[in-house]
Amino acid sequence: ELGLGSPLRVLSRALQPPDPLAVERAMDFLKGVGAVEDIGGDSEAITALGHHLARLPVDVQIGKLLLYGVLLRCVDAALILGAAMSLKSPFLQTAGTAEASKKSPISHFGTGDSDWLSILHAFRLWETQKAKGYQAEMSFCHK
């Protein structure tokens, strides 16, 4: 702890202080992911998880996924999903027709009701095709 007071108090002294509601929402979010905890009164403290997250140059949610991936020894899956979280979903459709949804990528790679598992499955299938050579990879990508 730096002994500077609450984040709202510190930030209120900035040249252009943020909206107090935005600071409150940010603190609630950090508490929700376990990066910050209440220690009594108006005081908060950064948790061990928060210290690790603060050192990572990624969004808090992606950082937590990566850290838990290391702890649970599923780093490859965590890295794939972390990368996918930072991009637009490959399964988004622009056409809203029933015919388009039948041909959507998620219907081809779907794994249960989870887009995340479908993304992981699609990535693993792509890796398999890539190992077969350029033509197989390009054929896969154009499906």
JSON list of N, CA and C in Angstrom, two decimals, residues 106-140:
[
{"chain": "A", "resi": 106, "resn": "ILE", "atom": "N", "xyz": [-19.56, -21.49, -36.92]},
{"chain": "A", "resi": 106, "resn": "ILE", "atom": "CA", "xyz": [-19.76, -22.12, -35.61]},
{"chain": "A", "resi": 106, "resn": "ILE", "atom": "C", "xyz": [-20.51, -23.43, -35.74]},
{"chain": "A", "resi": 107, "resn": "SER", "atom": "N", "xyz": [-21.38, -23.55, -36.75]},
{"chain": "A", "resi": 107, "resn": "SER", "atom": "CA", "xyz": [-22.07, -24.82, -36.92]},
{"chain": "A", "resi": 107, "resn": "SER", "atom": "C", "xyz": [-21.10, -25.90, -37.38]},
{"chain": "A", "resi": 108, "resn": "HIS", "atom": "N", "xyz": [-20.04, -25.50, -38.08]},
{"chain": "A", "resi": 108, "resn": "HIS", "atom": "CA", "xyz": [-19.03, -26.46, -38.55]},
{"chain": "A", "resi": 108, "resn": "HIS", "atom": "C", "xyz": [-18.08, -26.88, -37.43]},
{"chain": "A", "resi": 109, "resn": "PHE", "atom": "N", "xyz": [-17.75, -25.96, -36.55]},
{"chain": "A", "resi": 109, "resn": "PHE", "atom": "CA", "xyz": [-16.77, -26.22, -35.49]},
{"chain": "A", "resi": 109, "resn": "PHE", "atom": "C", "xyz": [-17.41, -26.34, -34.11]},
{"chain": "A", "resi": 110, "resn": "GLY", "atom": "N", "xyz": [-18.71, -26.20, -34.04]},
{"chain": "A", "resi": 110, "resn": "GLY", "atom": "CA", "xyz": [-19.40, -26.15, -32.75]},
{"chain": "A", "resi": 110, "resn": "GLY", "atom": "C", "xyz": [-19.08, -27.31, -31.84]},
{"chain": "A", "resi": 111, "resn": "THR", "atom": "N", "xyz": [-18.88, -26.98, -30.59]},
{"chain": "A", "resi": 111, "resn": "THR", "atom": "CA", "xyz": [-18.63, -27.95, -29.54]},
{"chain": "A", "resi": 111, "resn": "THR", "atom": "C", "xyz": [-19.59, -27.60, -28.40]},
{"chain": "A", "resi": 112, "resn": "GLY", "atom": "N", "xyz": [-20.74, -28.23, -28.36]},
{"chain": "A", "resi": 112, "resn": "GLY", "atom": "CA", "xyz": [-21.73, -27.90, -27.34]},
{"chain": "A", "resi": 112, "resn": "GLY", "atom": "C", "xyz": [-22.27, -26.51, -27.55]},
{"chain": "A", "resi": 113, "resn": "ASP", "atom": "N", "xyz": [-22.48, -25.80, -26.47]},
{"chain": "A", "resi": 113, "resn": "ASP", "atom": "CA", "xyz": [-23.04, -24.46, -26.53]},
{"chain": "A", "resi": 113, "resn": "ASP", "atom": "C", "xyz": [-21.99, -23.38, -26.24]},
{"chain": "A", "resi": 114, "resn": "SER", "atom": "N", "xyz": [-20.73, -23.70, -26.41]},
{"chain": "A", "resi": 114, "resn": "SER", "atom": "CA", "xyz": [-19.68, -22.77, -26.03]},
{"chain": "A", "resi": 114, "resn": "SER", "atom": "C", "xyz": [-18.92, -22.25, -27.25]},
{"chain": "A", "resi": 115, "resn": "ASP", "atom": "N", "xyz": [-18.99, -20.93, -27.47]},
{"chain": "A", "resi": 115, "resn": "ASP", "atom": "CA", "xyz": [-18.19, -20.32, -28.52]},
{"chain": "A", "resi": 115, "resn": "ASP", "atom": "C", "xyz": [-16.70, -20.50, -28.24]},
{"chain": "A", "resi": 116, "resn": "TRP", "atom": "N", "xyz": [-16.30, -20.45, -26.97]},
{"chain": "A", "resi": 116, "resn": "TRP", "atom": "CA", "xyz": [-14.89, -20.55, -26.62]},
{"chain": "A", "resi": 116, "resn": "TRP", "atom": "C", "xyz": [-14.34, -21.93, -26.95]},
{"chain": "A", "resi": 117, "resn": "LEU", "atom": "N", "xyz": [-15.11, -22.97, -26.63]},
{"chain": "A", "resi": 117, "resn": "LEU", "atom": "CA", "xyz": [-14.67, -24.32, -26.99]},
{"chain": "A", "resi": 117, "resn": "LEU", "atom": "C", "xyz": [-14.67, -24.52, -28.50]},
{"chain": "A", "resi": 118, "resn": "SER", "atom": "N", "xyz": [-15.61, -23.89, -29.18]},
{"chain": "A", "resi": 118, "resn": "SER", "atom": "CA", "xyz": [-15.65, -23.96, -30.65]},
{"chain": "A", "resi": 118, "resn": "SER", "atom": "C", "xyz": [-14.43, -23.28, -31.25]},
{"chain": "A", "resi": 119, "resn": "ILE", "atom": "N", "xyz": [-14.03, -22.14, -30.71]},
{"chain": "A", "resi": 119, "resn": "ILE", "atom": "CA", "xyz": [-12.82, -21.45, -31.19]},
{"chain": "A", "resi": 119, "resn": "ILE", "atom": "C", "xyz": [-11.60, -22.32, -30.96]},
{"chain": "A", "resi": 120, "resn": "LEU", "atom": "N", "xyz": [-11.50, -22.92, -29.79]},
{"chain": "A", "resi": 120, "resn": "LEU", "atom": "CA", "xyz": [-10.36, -23.79, -29.49]},
{"chain": "A", "resi": 120, "resn": "LEU", "atom": "C", "xyz": [-10.35, -24.99, -30.45]},
{"chain": "A", "resi": 121, "resn": "HIS", "atom": "N", "xyz": [-11.52, -25.57, -30.69]},
{"chain": "A", "resi": 121, "resn": "HIS", "atom": "CA", "xyz": [-11.63, -26.71, -31.60]},
{"chain": "A", "resi": 121, "resn": "HIS", "atom": "C", "xyz": [-11.23, -26.30, -33.02]},
{"chain": "A", "resi": 122, "resn": "ALA", "atom": "N", "xyz": [-11.71, -25.15, -33.48]},
{"chain": "A", "resi": 122, "resn": "ALA", "atom": "CA", "xyz": [-11.37, -24.66, -34.83]},
{"chain": "A", "resi": 122, "resn": "ALA", "atom": "C", "xyz": [-9.86, -24.43, -34.95]},
{"chain": "A", "resi": 123, "resn": "PHE", "atom": "N", "xyz": [-9.25, -23.86, -33.92]},
{"chain": "A", "resi": 123, "resn": "PHE", "atom": "CA", "xyz": [-7.81, -23.62, -33.95]},
{"chain": "A", "resi": 123, "resn": "PHE", "atom": "C", "xyz": [-7.04, -24.93, -34.05]},
{"chain": "A", "resi": 124, "resn": "ARG", "atom": "N", "xyz": [-7.45, -25.91, -33.27]},
{"chain": "A", "resi": 124, "resn": "ARG", "atom": "CA", "xyz": [-6.77, -27.21, -33.29]},
{"chain": "A", "resi": 124, "resn": "ARG", "atom": "C", "xyz": [-6.93, -27.89, -34.66]},
{"chain": "A", "resi": 125, "resn": "LEU", "atom": "N", "xyz": [-8.12, -27.78, -35.27]},
{"chain": "A", "resi": 125, "resn": "LEU", "atom": "CA", "xyz": [-8.32, -28.33, -36.61]},
{"chain": "A", "resi": 125, "resn": "LEU", "atom": "C", "xyz": [-7.43, -27.61, -37.62]},
{"chain": "A", "resi": 126, "resn": "TRP", "atom": "N", "xyz": [-7.33, -26.29, -37.49]},
{"chain": "A", "resi": 126, "resn": "TRP", "atom": "CA", "xyz": [-6.46, -25.52, -38.39]},
{"chain": "A", "resi": 126, "resn": "TRP", "atom": "C", "xyz": [-5.01, -25.97, -38.26]},
{"chain": "A", "resi": 127, "resn": "GLU", "atom": "N", "xyz": [-4.55, -26.18, -37.01]},
{"chain": "A", "resi": 127, "resn": "GLU", "atom": "CA", "xyz": [-3.17, -26.65, -36.80]},
{"chain": "A", "resi": 127, "resn": "GLU", "atom": "C", "xyz": [-2.93, -27.98, -37.51]},
{"chain": "A", "resi": 128, "resn": "THR", "atom": "N", "xyz": [-3.91, -28.87, -37.44]},
{"chain": "A", "resi": 128, "resn": "THR", "atom": "CA", "xyz": [-3.79, -30.17, -38.10]},
{"chain": "A", "resi": 128, "resn": "THR", "atom": "C", "xyz": [-3.64, -30.00, -39.60]},
{"chain": "A", "resi": 129, "resn": "GLN", "atom": "N", "xyz": [-4.47, -29.13, -40.17]},
{"chain": "A", "resi": 129, "resn": "GLN", "atom": "CA", "xyz": [-4.42, -28.90, -41.62]},
{"chain": "A", "resi": 129, "resn": "GLN", "atom": "C", "xyz": [-3.13, -28.19, -42.03]},
{"chain": "A", "resi": 130, "resn": "LYS", "atom": "N", "xyz": [-2.69, -27.27, -41.21]},
{"chain": "A", "resi": 130, "resn": "LYS", "atom": "CA", "xyz": [-1.45, -26.54, -41.50]},
{"chain": "A", "resi": 130, "resn": "LYS", "atom": "C", "xyz": [-0.27, -27.50, -41.57]},
{"chain": "A", "resi": 131, "resn": "ALA", "atom": "N", "xyz": [-0.27, -28.50, -40.70]},
{"chain": "A", "resi": 131, "resn": "ALA", "atom": "CA", "xyz": [0.82, -29.48, -40.68]},
{"chain": "A", "resi": 131, "resn": "ALA", "atom": "C", "xyz": [0.85, -30.31, -41.96]},
{"chain": "A", "resi": 132, "resn": "LYS", "atom": "N", "xyz": [-0.29, -30.40, -42.65]},
{"chain": "A", "resi": 132, "resn": "LYS", "atom": "CA", "xyz": [-0.37, -31.17, -43.90]},
{"chain": "A", "resi": 132, "resn": "LYS", "atom": "C", "xyz": [0.16, -30.39, -45.10]},
{"chain": "A", "resi": 133, "resn": "GLY", "atom": "N", "xyz": [0.35, -29.11, -44.93]},
{"chain": "A", "resi": 133, "resn": "GLY", "atom": "CA", "xyz": [0.89, -28.31, -46.02]},
{"chain": "A", "resi": 133, "resn": "GLY", "atom": "C", "xyz": [0.00, -27.13, -46.39]},
{"chain": "A", "resi": 134, "resn": "TYR", "atom": "N", "xyz": [0.56, -26.28, -47.23]},
{"chain": "A", "resi": 134, "resn": "TYR", "atom": "CA", "xyz": [-0.08, -25.02, -47.60]},
{"chain": "A", "resi": 134, "resn": "TYR", "atom": "C", "xyz": [-1.46, -25.23, -48.23]},
{"chain": "A", "resi": 135, "resn": "GLN", "atom": "N", "xyz": [-1.57, -26.18, -49.17]},
{"chain": "A", "resi": 135, "resn": "GLN", "atom": "CA", "xyz": [-2.85, -26.39, -49.86]},
{"chain": "A", "resi": 135, "resn": "GLN", "atom": "C", "xyz": [-3.94, -26.82, -48.88]},
{"chain": "A", "resi": 136, "resn": "ALA", "atom": "N", "xyz": [-3.61, -27.73, -47.99]},
{"chain": "A", "resi": 136, "resn": "ALA", "atom": "CA", "xyz": [-4.59, -28.19, -47.00]},
{"chain": "A", "resi": 136, "resn": "ALA", "atom": "C", "xyz": [-5.01, -27.04, -46.09]},
{"chain": "A", "resi": 137, "resn": "GLU", "atom": "N", "xyz": [-4.05, -26.23, -45.71]},
{"chain": "A", "resi": 137, "resn": "GLU", "atom": "CA", "xyz": [-4.34, -25.09, -44.85]},
{"chain": "A", "resi": 137, "resn": "GLU", "atom": "C", "xyz": [-5.27, -24.10, -45.54]},
{"chain": "A", "resi": 138, "resn": "MET", "atom": "N", "xyz": [-4.97, -23.77, -46.80]},
{"chain": "A", "resi": 138, "resn": "MET", "atom": "CA", "xyz": [-5.79, -22.82, -47.55]},
{"chain": "A", "resi": 138, "resn": "MET", "atom": "C", "xyz": [-7.18, -23.37, -47.81]},
{"chain": "A", "resi": 139, "resn": "SER", "atom": "N", "xyz": [-7.28, -24.65, -48.09]},
{"chain": "A", "resi": 139, "resn": "SER", "atom": "CA", "xyz": [-8.59, -25.28, -48.29]},
{"chain": "A", "resi": 139, "resn": "SER", "atom": "C", "xyz": [-9.42, -25.19, -47.02]},
{"chain": "A", "resi": 140, "resn": "PHE", "atom": "N", "xyz": [-8.77, -25.45, -45.89]},
{"chain": "A", "resi": 140, "resn": "PHE", "atom": "CA", "xyz": [-9.45, -25.35, -44.59]},
{"chain": "A", "resi": 140, "resn": "PHE", "atom": "C", "xyz": [-9.95, -23.93, -44.34]}
]
